[in-house]
PDB file of C-alpha atoms in Angstrom:
ATOM      1  CA  MET A   1      -0.008   0.005   0.146  1.00  0.00           C
ATOM      2  CA  TYR A   2       0.951   3.607  -0.200  1.00  0.00           C
ATOM      3  CA  ALA A   3       2.976   5.723   2.450  1.00  0.00           C
ATOM      4  CA  ILE A   4       2.790   9.365   2.190  1.00  0.00           C
ATOM      5  CA  PRO A   5       5.844  11.170   3.691  1.00  0.00           C
ATOM      6  CA  LEU A   6       5.109  13.981   6.121  1.00  0.00           C
ATOM      7  CA  GLY A   7       8.467  15.789   6.340  1.00  0.00           C
ATOM      8  CA  ASP A   8      11.897  15.090   7.003  1.00  0.00           C
ATOM      9  CA  ASP A   9      11.563  13.699  10.379  1.00  0.00           C
ATOM     10  CA  GLY A  10      10.432  10.229   9.344  1.00  0.00           C
ATOM     11  CA  ALA A  11       6.577  10.807   9.561  1.00  0.00           C
ATOM     12  CA  GLU A  12       4.394   8.899   7.320  1.00  0.00           C
ATOM     13  CA  LEU A  13       0.444   8.868   6.850  1.00  0.00           C
ATOM     14  CA  ARG A  14      -0.638   5.150   5.660  1.00  0.00           C
ATOM     15  CA  PRO A  15      -3.759   3.380   5.484  1.00  0.00           C
ATOM     16  CA  LEU A  16      -4.567   1.657   8.661  1.00  0.00           C
ATOM     17  CA  GLU A  17      -5.904  -1.935   7.684  1.00  0.00           C
ATOM     18  CA  THR A  18      -6.842  -4.877   9.209  1.00  0.00           C
ATOM     19  CA  TRP A  19      -3.647  -6.646   9.000  1.00  0.00           C
ATOM     20  CA  HIS A  20      -2.199  -4.040  11.169  1.00  0.00           C
ATOM     21  CA  ALA A  21      -4.211  -5.192  14.151  1.00  0.00           C
ATOM     22  CA  GLU A  22      -1.290  -6.464  16.289  1.00  0.00           C
ATOM     23  CA  GLU A  23       0.570  -3.254  15.850  1.00  0.00           C
ATOM     24  CA  PHE A  24      -2.675  -1.081  16.422  1.00  0.00           C
ATOM     25  CA  LEU A  25      -3.306  -3.138  19.525  1.00  0.00           C
ATOM     26  CA  ALA A  26       0.130  -2.299  20.846  1.00  0.00           C
ATOM     27  CA  HIS A  27      -0.198   1.290  20.035  1.00  0.00           C
ATOM     28  CA  LEU A  28      -3.641   1.326  21.907  1.00  0.00           C
ATOM     29  CA  ASP A  29      -2.100  -0.402  24.625  1.00  0.00           C
ATOM     30  CA  ARG A  30       0.722   1.996  24.996  1.00  0.00           C
ATOM     31  CA  GLY A  31      -1.302   5.280  24.945  1.00  0.00           C
ATOM     32  CA  ARG A  32      -4.916   3.804  26.127  1.00  0.00           C
ATOM     33  CA  GLU A  33      -5.334   6.080  29.072  1.00  0.00           C
ATOM     34  CA  PHE A  34      -4.151   9.021  26.993  1.00  0.00           C
ATOM     35  CA  ILE A  35      -6.048   8.496  23.987  1.00  0.00           C
ATOM     36  CA  THR A  36      -9.339   7.799  25.759  1.00  0.00           C
ATOM     37  CA  ARG A  37      -9.358  10.967  28.120  1.00  0.00           C
ATOM     38  CA  HIS A  38     -11.537  12.724  25.907  1.00  0.00           C
ATOM     39  CA  ILE A  39     -12.917  10.117  23.221  1.00  0.00           C
ATOM     40  CA  PRO A  40     -13.826   6.588  23.404  1.00  0.00           C
ATOM     41  CA  PHE A  41     -12.055   5.528  20.273  1.00  0.00           C
ATOM     42  CA  GLY A  42     -10.210   2.238  20.591  1.00  0.00           C
ATOM     43  CA  THR A  43     -11.931   1.652  24.057  1.00  0.00           C
ATOM     44  CA  LYS A  44     -13.344  -1.738  22.762  1.00  0.00           C
ATOM     45  CA  ALA A  45     -10.026  -3.038  21.077  1.00  0.00           C
ATOM     46  CA  THR A  46      -8.891  -4.785  23.953  1.00  0.00           C
ATOM     47  CA  ASP A  47      -7.322  -8.088  22.205  1.00  0.00           C
ATOM     48  CA  VAL A  48      -6.040  -8.819  18.840  1.00  0.00           C
ATOM     49  CA  ASP A  49      -9.386  -9.898  17.621  1.00  0.00           C
ATOM     50  CA  SER A  50     -11.251  -6.785  18.884  1.00  0.00           C
ATOM     51  CA  ALA A  51      -8.596  -4.700  17.329  1.00  0.00           C
ATOM     52  CA  ARG A  52      -8.925  -6.324  14.018  1.00  0.00           C
ATOM     53  CA  GLN A  53     -13.123  -6.049  14.350  1.00  0.00           C
ATOM     54  CA  LEU A  54     -12.514  -2.178  14.704  1.00  0.00           C
ATOM     55  CA  LEU A  55     -10.089  -1.969  11.895  1.00  0.00           C
ATOM     56  CA  GLN A  56     -12.504  -4.158   9.584  1.00  0.00           C
ATOM     57  CA  SER A  57     -15.294  -1.925  10.425  1.00  0.00           C
ATOM     58  CA  TYR A  58     -13.386   0.834   8.878  1.00  0.00           C
ATOM     59  CA  ALA A  59     -12.261  -1.300   5.891  1.00  0.00           C
ATOM     60  CA  ASP A  60     -16.045  -1.913   5.502  1.00  0.00           C
ATOM     61  CA  ARG A  61     -16.865   1.892   5.452  1.00  0.00           C
ATOM     62  CA  ARG A  62     -14.022   2.485   3.098  1.00  0.00           C
ATOM     63  CA  ALA A  63     -15.478  -0.173   0.842  1.00  0.00           C
ATOM     64  CA  ALA A  64     -19.055   1.793   1.145  1.00  0.00           C
ATOM     65  CA  ASP A  65     -17.229   5.152   0.670  1.00  0.00           C
ATOM     66  CA  SER A  66     -18.586   6.144   4.065  1.00  0.00           C
ATOM     67  CA  GLY A  67     -15.459   6.215   6.261  1.00  0.00           C
ATOM     68  CA  PHE A  68     -11.615   6.205   6.025  1.00  0.00           C
ATOM     69  CA  LEU A  69      -8.845   5.424   8.558  1.00  0.00           C
ATOM     70  CA  HIS A  70      -5.150   6.280   8.271  1.00  0.00           C
ATOM     71  CA  GLY A  71      -2.426   5.663  10.827  1.00  0.00           C
ATOM     72  CA  LEU A  72       0.424   7.907  11.570  1.00  0.00           C
ATOM     73  CA  TRP A  73       3.937   6.332  11.758  1.00  0.00           C
ATOM     74  CA  LEU A  74       6.930   8.123  13.338  1.00  0.00           C
ATOM     75  CA  ASP A  75      10.330   6.209  12.260  1.00  0.00           C
ATOM     76  CA  GLY A  76       8.391   3.008  11.586  1.00  0.00           C
ATOM     77  CA  LYS A  77       6.222   3.116  14.688  1.00  0.00           C
ATOM     78  CA  LEU A  78       2.329   3.629  14.798  1.00  0.00           C
ATOM     79  CA  VAL A  79       1.912   6.637  17.252  1.00  0.00           C
ATOM     80  CA  GLY A  80      -1.594   7.792  16.157  1.00  0.00           C
ATOM     81  CA  GLY A  81      -3.873   8.112  13.425  1.00  0.00           C
ATOM     82  CA  LEU A  82      -6.676  10.187  11.360  1.00  0.00           C
ATOM     83  CA  LEU A  83      -9.952   9.126  10.233  1.00  0.00           C
ATOM     84  CA  PHE A  84     -13.004  10.354   8.380  1.00  0.00           C
ATOM     85  CA  ARG A  85     -15.621   9.295  11.091  1.00  0.00           C
ATOM     86  CA  VAL A  86     -18.345  10.728   8.418  1.00  0.00           C
ATOM     87  CA  PHE A  87     -18.093  10.651   4.691  1.00  0.00           C
ATOM     88  CA  ASP A  88     -20.837  11.719   2.622  1.00  0.00           C
ATOM     89  CA  ALA A  89     -19.882  12.278  -0.980  1.00  0.00           C
ATOM     90  CA  ALA A  90     -23.264  13.026  -1.863  1.00  0.00           C
ATOM     91  CA  THR A  91     -23.740  15.907   0.216  1.00  0.00           C
ATOM     92  CA  GLY A  92     -19.981  17.096   0.090  1.00  0.00           C
ATOM     93  CA  LEU A  93     -19.724  16.795   3.627  1.00  0.00           C
ATOM     94  CA  CYS A  94     -17.173  14.687   5.682  1.00  0.00           C
ATOM     95  CA  GLU A  95     -15.749  15.007   9.608  1.00  0.00           C
ATOM     96  CA  ILE A  96     -12.213  14.138  10.272  1.00  0.00           C
ATOM     97  CA  GLY A  97     -10.632  13.311  13.459  1.00  0.00           C
ATOM     98  CA  CYS A  98      -7.566  12.138  15.062  1.00  0.00           C
ATOM     99  CA  TRP A  99      -5.940  10.516  18.109  1.00  0.00           C
ATOM    100  CA  LEU A 100      -2.427  10.151  19.210  1.00  0.00           C
ATOM    101  CA  GLU A 101      -0.327   8.137  21.929  1.00  0.00           C
ATOM    102  CA  PRO A 102       1.980  10.509  23.906  1.00  0.00           C
ATOM    103  CA  ALA A 103       5.007   9.680  21.751  1.00  0.00           C
ATOM    104  CA  GLY A 104       3.411  11.361  18.589  1.00  0.00           C
ATOM    105  CA  THR A 105       2.317  14.799  20.582  1.00  0.00           C
ATOM    106  CA  GLY A 106       4.170  17.902  20.121  1.00  0.00           C
ATOM    107  CA  ARG A 107       5.313  17.138  16.547  1.00  0.00           C
ATOM    108  CA  GLY A 108       2.786  18.483  14.286  1.00  0.00           C
ATOM    109  CA  LEU A 109       1.982  15.135  13.021  1.00  0.00           C
ATOM    110  CA  VAL A 110      -2.005  15.637  13.025  1.00  0.00           C
ATOM    111  CA  THR A 111      -1.466  19.012  11.140  1.00  0.00           C
ATOM    112  CA  ARG A 112       0.470  17.615   8.614  1.00  0.00           C
ATOM    113  CA  GLY A 113      -1.552  14.482   7.994  1.00  0.00           C
ATOM    114  CA  ALA A 114      -4.858  16.186   8.201  1.00  0.00           C
ATOM    115  CA  ARG A 115      -3.613  18.647   5.632  1.00  0.00           C
ATOM    116  CA  VAL A 116      -2.867  15.830   3.241  1.00  0.00           C
ATOM    117  CA  LEU A 117      -6.364  14.251   3.733  1.00  0.00           C
ATOM    118  CA  ILE A 118      -8.319  17.423   3.514  1.00  0.00           C
ATOM    119  CA  ASP A 119      -6.684  18.255   0.193  1.00  0.00           C
ATOM    120  CA  TRP A 120      -7.575  14.971  -1.011  1.00  0.00           C
ATOM    121  CA  ALA A 121     -11.059  15.216   0.226  1.00  0.00           C
ATOM    122  CA  PHE A 122     -11.542  18.773  -1.221  1.00  0.00           C
ATOM    123  CA  ASP A 123      -9.494  18.023  -4.464  1.00  0.00           C
ATOM    124  CA  GLU A 124     -10.023  14.603  -5.528  1.00  0.00           C
ATOM    125  CA  ARG A 125     -13.358  13.954  -3.993  1.00  0.00           C
ATOM    126  CA  GLY A 126     -15.378  17.258  -4.500  1.00  0.00           C
ATOM    127  CA  MET A 127     -16.079  17.741  -0.781  1.00  0.00           C
ATOM    128  CA  HIS A 128     -17.318  21.000   0.245  1.00  0.00           C
ATOM    129  CA  ARG A 129     -17.098  20.950   3.863  1.00  0.00           C
ATOM    130  CA  VAL A 130     -14.669  19.436   6.507  1.00  0.00           C
ATOM    131  CA  GLU A 131     -15.999  19.315  10.139  1.00  0.00           C
ATOM    132  CA  TRP A 132     -13.890  18.800  12.973  1.00  0.00           C
ATOM    133  CA  HIS A 133     -15.671  17.851  16.307  1.00  0.00           C
ATOM    134  CA  ALA A 134     -13.835  18.052  19.905  1.00  0.00           C
ATOM    135  CA  SER A 135     -14.832  18.184  23.326  1.00  0.00           C
ATOM    136  CA  SER A 136     -14.341  21.669  24.822  1.00  0.00           C
ATOM    137  CA  ALA A 137     -11.810  20.165  27.342  1.00  0.00           C
ATOM    138  CA  ASN A 138      -9.703  18.862  24.430  1.00  0.00           C
ATOM    139  CA  THR A 139      -7.366  21.646  24.348  1.00  0.00           C
ATOM    140  CA  PRO A 140      -4.926  20.083  22.012  1.00  0.00           C
ATOM    141  CA  SER A 141      -7.645  18.686  19.406  1.00  0.00           C
ATOM    142  CA  VAL A 142      -9.052  22.424  19.677  1.00  0.00           C
ATOM    143  CA  ASN A 143      -5.685  23.785  18.911  1.00  0.00           C
ATOM    144  CA  ALA A 144      -5.503  21.152  15.882  1.00  0.00           C
ATOM    145  CA  ALA A 145      -8.602  22.580  14.485  1.00  0.00           C
ATOM    146  CA  ARG A 146      -7.210  26.014  14.883  1.00  0.00           C
ATOM    147  CA  ARG A 147      -3.897  25.339  13.344  1.00  0.00           C
ATOM    148  CA  LEU A 148      -5.893  23.860  10.377  1.00  0.00           C
ATOM    149  CA  GLY A 149      -7.582  27.144   9.647  1.00  0.00           C
ATOM    150  CA  MET A 150     -10.867  25.811  10.525  1.00  0.00           C
ATOM    151  CA  MET A 151     -13.643  28.246  11.773  1.00  0.00           C
ATOM    152  CA  ARG A 152     -15.468  27.624  15.244  1.00  0.00           C
ATOM    153  CA  GLU A 153     -19.030  27.566  14.516  1.00  0.00           C
ATOM    154  CA  GLY A 154     -20.315  26.586  17.840  1.00  0.00           C
ATOM    155  CA  VAL A 155     -20.640  24.407  20.906  1.00  0.00           C
ATOM    156  CA  LEU A 156     -23.197  21.883  21.297  1.00  0.00           C
ATOM    157  CA  ARG A 157     -23.730  22.129  25.324  1.00  0.00           C
ATOM    158  CA  GLU A 158     -23.224  18.694  27.094  1.00  0.00           C
ATOM    159  CA  SER A 159     -24.059  17.019  24.113  1.00  0.00           C
ATOM    160  CA  PHE A 160     -21.687  13.650  24.415  1.00  0.00           C
ATOM    161  CA  PRO A 161     -22.051  11.684  27.675  1.00  0.00           C
ATOM    162  CA  TYR A 162     -18.585  10.388  28.612  1.00  0.00           C
ATOM    163  CA  ARG A 163     -16.957   8.740  31.569  1.00  0.00           C
ATOM    164  CA  GLY A 164     -19.927   9.935  33.787  1.00  0.00           C
ATOM    165  CA  ALA A 165     -20.017  13.617  32.801  1.00  0.00           C
ATOM    166  CA  ARG A 166     -21.653  15.556  29.747  1.00  0.00           C
ATOM    167  CA  GLN A 167     -19.259  16.933  27.552  1.00  0.00           C
ATOM    168  CA  ASP A 168     -19.481  20.108  25.463  1.00  0.00           C
ATOM    169  CA  THR A 169     -18.676  19.550  21.815  1.00  0.00           C
ATOM    170  CA  GLU A 170     -16.958  22.272  19.519  1.00  0.00           C
ATOM    171  CA  VAL A 171     -17.910  22.203  15.865  1.00  0.00           C
ATOM    172  CA  TRP A 172     -15.077  23.607  13.657  1.00  0.00           C
ATOM    173  CA  ALA A 173     -15.304  23.645   9.909  1.00  0.00           C
ATOM    174  CA  VAL A 174     -13.646  24.640   6.921  1.00  0.00           C
ATOM    175  CA  LEU A 175     -15.105  25.170   3.276  1.00  0.00           C
ATOM    176  CA  ALA A 176     -13.416  24.144   0.308  1.00  0.00           C
ATOM    177  CA  PRO A 177     -13.147  27.843  -1.038  1.00  0.00           C
ATOM    178  CA  GLU A 178     -11.543  28.914   2.237  1.00  0.00           C
ATOM    179  CA  TRP A 179      -9.225  25.978   2.144  1.00  0.00           C
ATOM    180  CA  ARG A 180      -7.852  26.615  -1.296  1.00  0.00           C
ATOM    181  CA  ALA A 181      -7.367  30.335  -0.561  1.00  0.00           C
ATOM    182  CA  ALA A 182      -5.540  29.527   2.640  1.00  0.00           C
ATOM    183  CA  ARG A 183      -3.500  26.881   0.850  1.00  0.00           C
ATOM    184  CA  GLU A 184      -2.576  29.362  -1.892  1.00  0.00           C
ATOM    185  CA  ALA A 185      -1.643  32.057   0.963  1.00  0.00           C
ATOM    186  CA  ARG A 186       0.671  29.606   2.611  1.00  0.00           C
ATOM    187  CA  ALA A 187       2.441  28.474  -0.709  1.00  0.00           C
ATOM    188  CA  ARG A 188       3.147  32.251  -1.368  1.00  0.00           C
ATOM    189  CA  ALA A 189       4.601  32.842   2.224  1.00  0.00           C
ATOM    190  CA  ALA A 190       6.893  29.791   1.963  1.00  0.00           C
ATOM    191  CA  GLN A 191       7.996  31.104  -1.708  1.00  0.00           C
ATOM    192  CA  LYS A 192       8.958  34.507   0.189  1.00  0.00           C
ATOM    193  CA  ASP A 193      10.720  32.666   2.799  1.00  0.00           C
ATOM    194  CA  HIS A 194      13.289  31.238   0.158  1.00  0.00           C
TER     195      HIS A 194
END
């Protein structure tokens, strides 16, 4: 399968597939408490079979063109991932999300990988709107949406019950014309720096 380099630091974006089940489980086990602080992603993957089932559910969604799962590797080690939790080509709407174990934080992996996937969603798949949903308490996730140039559209107050408390969910989004204009501005700024 393909691997997309995300810079000179050994970071790569690759599809996360069912045959990665053992590696995926080891990754979740390393970062389980950190990963699940704000989101339940991976909580049901507690052994190789359940990890494979989670990966298979996304393989099925990919086959149905309704969701995608990609891993973030650093120096050959799975440290996190990005997913299109919602992908609706008919309406031009998708929702991207992420997770990381502690070893993957502070390196810009989510921003770099999300830019690749958002470019693909807008340029190749004709999406019009990419959303990012995050618990208001999940500052790193909110900051990632901000770094991606998304606009905070609102807060769904106490919309998500998790770990015995109701969480506020922030909805961030970027539209295709906004994304393209920001990408062109980044490219112009990079040319000026050289």
